[in-house]
Short mmCIF file of C-alpha atoms in Angstrom, two decimals:
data_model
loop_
_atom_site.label_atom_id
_atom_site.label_comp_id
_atom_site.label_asym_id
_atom_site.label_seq_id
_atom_site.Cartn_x
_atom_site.Cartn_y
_atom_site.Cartn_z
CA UNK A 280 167.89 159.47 117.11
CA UNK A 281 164.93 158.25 119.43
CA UNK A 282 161.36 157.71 118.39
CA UNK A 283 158.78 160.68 118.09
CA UNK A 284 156.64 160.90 120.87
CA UNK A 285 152.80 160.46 120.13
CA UNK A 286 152.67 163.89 121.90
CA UNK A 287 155.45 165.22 119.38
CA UNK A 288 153.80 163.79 116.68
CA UNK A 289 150.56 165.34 117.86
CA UNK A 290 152.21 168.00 117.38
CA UNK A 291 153.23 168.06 113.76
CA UNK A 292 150.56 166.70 112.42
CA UNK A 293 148.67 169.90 113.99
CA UNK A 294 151.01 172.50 112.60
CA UNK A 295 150.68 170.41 109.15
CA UNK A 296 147.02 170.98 109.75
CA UNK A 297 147.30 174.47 110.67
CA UNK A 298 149.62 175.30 107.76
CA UNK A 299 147.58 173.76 104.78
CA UNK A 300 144.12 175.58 106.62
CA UNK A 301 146.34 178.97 106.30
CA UNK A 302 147.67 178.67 102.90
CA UNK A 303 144.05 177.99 101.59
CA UNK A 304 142.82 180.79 103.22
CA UNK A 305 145.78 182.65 101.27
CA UNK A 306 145.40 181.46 97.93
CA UNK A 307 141.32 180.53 97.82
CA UNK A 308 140.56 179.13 94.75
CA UNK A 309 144.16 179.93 93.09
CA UNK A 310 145.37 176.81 95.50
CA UNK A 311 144.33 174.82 92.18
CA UNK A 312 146.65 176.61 89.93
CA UNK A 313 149.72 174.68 91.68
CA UNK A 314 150.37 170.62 91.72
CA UNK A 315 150.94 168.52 94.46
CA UNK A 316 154.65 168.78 94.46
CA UNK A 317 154.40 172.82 94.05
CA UNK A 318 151.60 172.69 97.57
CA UNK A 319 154.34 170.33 99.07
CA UNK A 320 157.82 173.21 98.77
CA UNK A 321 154.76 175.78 99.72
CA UNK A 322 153.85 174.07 102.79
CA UNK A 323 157.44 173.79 103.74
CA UNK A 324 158.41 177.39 103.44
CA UNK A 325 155.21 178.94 105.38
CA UNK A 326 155.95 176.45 107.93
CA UNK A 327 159.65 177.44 108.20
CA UNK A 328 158.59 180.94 108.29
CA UNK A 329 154.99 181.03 109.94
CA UNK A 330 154.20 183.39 107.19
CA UNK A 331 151.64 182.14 105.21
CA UNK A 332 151.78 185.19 102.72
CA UNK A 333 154.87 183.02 100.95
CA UNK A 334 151.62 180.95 99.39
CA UNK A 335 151.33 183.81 97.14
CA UNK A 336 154.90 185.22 96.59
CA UNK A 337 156.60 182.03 95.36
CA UNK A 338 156.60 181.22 91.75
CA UNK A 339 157.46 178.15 89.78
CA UNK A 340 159.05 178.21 86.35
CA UNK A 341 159.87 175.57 84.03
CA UNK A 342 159.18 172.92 86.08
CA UNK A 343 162.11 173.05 88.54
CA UNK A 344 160.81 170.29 91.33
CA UNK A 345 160.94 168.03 88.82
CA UNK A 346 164.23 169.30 86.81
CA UNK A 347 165.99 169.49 90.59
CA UNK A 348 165.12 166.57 91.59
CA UNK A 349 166.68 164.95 88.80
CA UNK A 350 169.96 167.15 89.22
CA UNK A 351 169.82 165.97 92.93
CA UNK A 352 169.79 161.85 91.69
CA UNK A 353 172.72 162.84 88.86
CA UNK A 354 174.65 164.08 92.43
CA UNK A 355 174.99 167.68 90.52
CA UNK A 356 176.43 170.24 93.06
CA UNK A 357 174.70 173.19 94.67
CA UNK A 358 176.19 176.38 94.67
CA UNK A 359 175.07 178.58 97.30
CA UNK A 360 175.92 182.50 98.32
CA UNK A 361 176.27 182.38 101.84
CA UNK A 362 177.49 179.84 104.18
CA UNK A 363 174.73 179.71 106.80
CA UNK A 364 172.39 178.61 103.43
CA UNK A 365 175.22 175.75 102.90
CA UNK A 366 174.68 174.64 106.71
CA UNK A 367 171.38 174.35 106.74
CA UNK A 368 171.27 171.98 103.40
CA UNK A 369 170.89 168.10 103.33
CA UNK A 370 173.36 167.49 100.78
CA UNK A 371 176.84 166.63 100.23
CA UNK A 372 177.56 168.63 97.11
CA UNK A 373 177.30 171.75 98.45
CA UNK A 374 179.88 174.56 97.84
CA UNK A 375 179.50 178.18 98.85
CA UNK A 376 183.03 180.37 97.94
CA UNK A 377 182.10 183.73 99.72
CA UNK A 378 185.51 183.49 101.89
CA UNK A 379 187.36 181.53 99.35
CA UNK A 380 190.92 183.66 98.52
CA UNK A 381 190.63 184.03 95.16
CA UNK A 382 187.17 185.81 95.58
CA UNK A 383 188.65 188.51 97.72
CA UNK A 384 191.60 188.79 94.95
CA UNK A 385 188.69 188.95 91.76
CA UNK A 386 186.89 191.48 93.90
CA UNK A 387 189.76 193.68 94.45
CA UNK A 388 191.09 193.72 91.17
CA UNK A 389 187.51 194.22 89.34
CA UNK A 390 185.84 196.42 91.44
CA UNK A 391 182.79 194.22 91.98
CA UNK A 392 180.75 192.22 95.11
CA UNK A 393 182.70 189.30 97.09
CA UNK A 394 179.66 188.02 96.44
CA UNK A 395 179.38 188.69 92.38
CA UNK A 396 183.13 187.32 92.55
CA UNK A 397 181.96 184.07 94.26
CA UNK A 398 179.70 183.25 91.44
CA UNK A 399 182.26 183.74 88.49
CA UNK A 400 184.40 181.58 90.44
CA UNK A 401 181.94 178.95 90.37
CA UNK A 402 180.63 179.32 86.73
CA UNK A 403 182.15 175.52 86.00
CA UNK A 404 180.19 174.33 89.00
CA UNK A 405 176.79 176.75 88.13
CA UNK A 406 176.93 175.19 84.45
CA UNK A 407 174.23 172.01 84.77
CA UNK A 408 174.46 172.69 88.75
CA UNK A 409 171.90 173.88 90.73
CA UNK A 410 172.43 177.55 92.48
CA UNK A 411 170.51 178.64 95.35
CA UNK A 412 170.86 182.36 96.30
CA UNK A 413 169.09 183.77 99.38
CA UNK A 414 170.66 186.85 100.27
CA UNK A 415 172.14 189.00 97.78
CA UNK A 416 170.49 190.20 94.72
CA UNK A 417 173.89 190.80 93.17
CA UNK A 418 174.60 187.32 93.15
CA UNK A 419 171.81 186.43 91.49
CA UNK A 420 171.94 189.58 88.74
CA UNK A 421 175.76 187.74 88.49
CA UNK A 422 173.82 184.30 87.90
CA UNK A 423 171.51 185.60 84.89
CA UNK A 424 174.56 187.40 83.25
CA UNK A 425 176.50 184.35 83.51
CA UNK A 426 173.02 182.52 81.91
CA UNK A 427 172.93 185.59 79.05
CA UNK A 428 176.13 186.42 78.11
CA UNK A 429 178.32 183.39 78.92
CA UNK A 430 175.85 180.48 77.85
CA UNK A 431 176.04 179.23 81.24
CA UNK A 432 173.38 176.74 81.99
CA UNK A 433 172.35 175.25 85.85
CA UNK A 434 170.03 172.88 85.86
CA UNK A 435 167.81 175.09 88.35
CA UNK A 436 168.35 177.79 90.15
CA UNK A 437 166.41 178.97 93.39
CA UNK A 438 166.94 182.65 93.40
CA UNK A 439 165.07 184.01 96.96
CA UNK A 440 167.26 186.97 98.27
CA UNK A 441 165.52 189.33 101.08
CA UNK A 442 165.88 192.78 101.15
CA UNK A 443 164.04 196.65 99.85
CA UNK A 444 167.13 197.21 97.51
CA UNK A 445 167.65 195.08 93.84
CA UNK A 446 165.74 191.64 95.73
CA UNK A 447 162.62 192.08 93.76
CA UNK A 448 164.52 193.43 90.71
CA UNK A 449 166.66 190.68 90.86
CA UNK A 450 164.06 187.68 90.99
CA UNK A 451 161.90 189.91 88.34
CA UNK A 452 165.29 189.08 85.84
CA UNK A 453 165.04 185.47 86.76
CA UNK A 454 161.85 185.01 86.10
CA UNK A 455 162.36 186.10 82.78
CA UNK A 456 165.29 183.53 81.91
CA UNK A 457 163.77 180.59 79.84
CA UNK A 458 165.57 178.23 82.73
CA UNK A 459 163.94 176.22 85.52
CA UNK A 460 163.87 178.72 88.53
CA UNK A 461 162.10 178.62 91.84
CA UNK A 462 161.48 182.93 93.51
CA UNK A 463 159.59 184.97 95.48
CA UNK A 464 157.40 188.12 94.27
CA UNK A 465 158.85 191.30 96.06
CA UNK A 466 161.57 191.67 98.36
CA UNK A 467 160.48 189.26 100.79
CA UNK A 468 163.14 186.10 101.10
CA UNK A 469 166.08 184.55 102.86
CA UNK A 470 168.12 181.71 104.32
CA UNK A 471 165.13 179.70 106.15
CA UNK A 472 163.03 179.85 102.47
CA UNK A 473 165.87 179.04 100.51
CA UNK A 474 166.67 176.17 102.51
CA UNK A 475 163.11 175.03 102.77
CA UNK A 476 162.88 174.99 98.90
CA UNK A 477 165.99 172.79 98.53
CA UNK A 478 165.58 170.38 101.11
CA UNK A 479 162.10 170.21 100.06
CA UNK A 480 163.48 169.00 96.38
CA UNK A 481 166.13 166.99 97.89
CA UNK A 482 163.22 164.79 100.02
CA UNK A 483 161.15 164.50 96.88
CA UNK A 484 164.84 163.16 95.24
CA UNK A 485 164.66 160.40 98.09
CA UNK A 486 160.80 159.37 97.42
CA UNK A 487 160.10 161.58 100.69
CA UNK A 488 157.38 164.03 101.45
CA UNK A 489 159.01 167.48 101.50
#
């Protein structure tokens, strides 16, 4: 890959300048209540999304930067819902079992989500991995039973699905888990903010800026 151009990196250092002018406008004083790691993953996201209401939707719990980027250095895997969240993630260990065989066969027989199927299927990889769910809320309700009833235990999990039907319930439920967790307030979410919060942590893992 070639040099940035001083015009390109005129360029970003504007829409860096832009962003962090927009998300203290957002938050006013509450900018205070999050630390420089937390304004670094915020940044990110309203820059993915040039929607600076995300400065005030996503909440931090349990310290998860700092619990996912250790999972990241220990080379834990990430287990993701949907494959276009896999793609866009700078990571080896990723692993995302919507299409796998089995899940079509679990779903079948039990009645429940491909997606609720792809999670039990990778409960051995979700226990001390790190999950990162931006699309269905059933996943994620899957995730927190898996946490409750089945002692299951990832080392964080980024729970951001989109959508006016179980999202906000779902990410309500995760907040209440005692368990590092990264969401958003409401139904607002996706694949570009759930990539922006992992590849955020998985910069910090590398001593980069996120």
């Amino acid at each position: 890959m070639g040099a940035i151009s001083k015009d390109g990196l005129n360029i970003a250092n504007k829409s860096r300048e832009i962003v962090r002018n927009k998300i203290k406008e957002v938050l006013g004083d509450k900018i205070n209540e999050f630390n420089e790691k937390e304004m670094g993953i915020i940044e990110r996201v309203v820059h993915a999304t040039a929607d600076p209401e995300y400065a005030k939707l996503l909440m931090f719990k349990n310290n998860p930067i700092e619990e996912g980027i250790k999972a990241i250095k220990d080379k834990k895997p990430i287990i993701v819902d949907v494959n276009m969240i896999k793609a866009g993630i700078r990571y080896d260990e990723v692993y995302c079992f919507i299409n796998h065989p089995d899940v079509y066969e679990i779903a079948k027989k039990e009645g429940i989500t491909r997606a609720v199927a792809s999670m039990r299927l990778a409960k051995d990889l979700i226990d001390d991995g790190i999950v990162v769910i931006g699309n269905s809320p059933t996943a994620l309700f899957e995730v927190i039973r898996l946490v409750k009833e089945e002692n299951i235990k990832p080392k964080l999990v980024v729970g951001v699905p989109v959508g006016f039907v179980q999202a906000s319930e779902s990410k309500e439920a995760l907040r209440e888990l005692n368990i590092p967790n990264i969401s958003t307030i409401g139904p607002k979410g996706g694949t570009p903010i759930a990539v922006a919060i992992i590849n955020g942590i998985i910069a910090y893992s590398k001593d980069e800026k996120a």
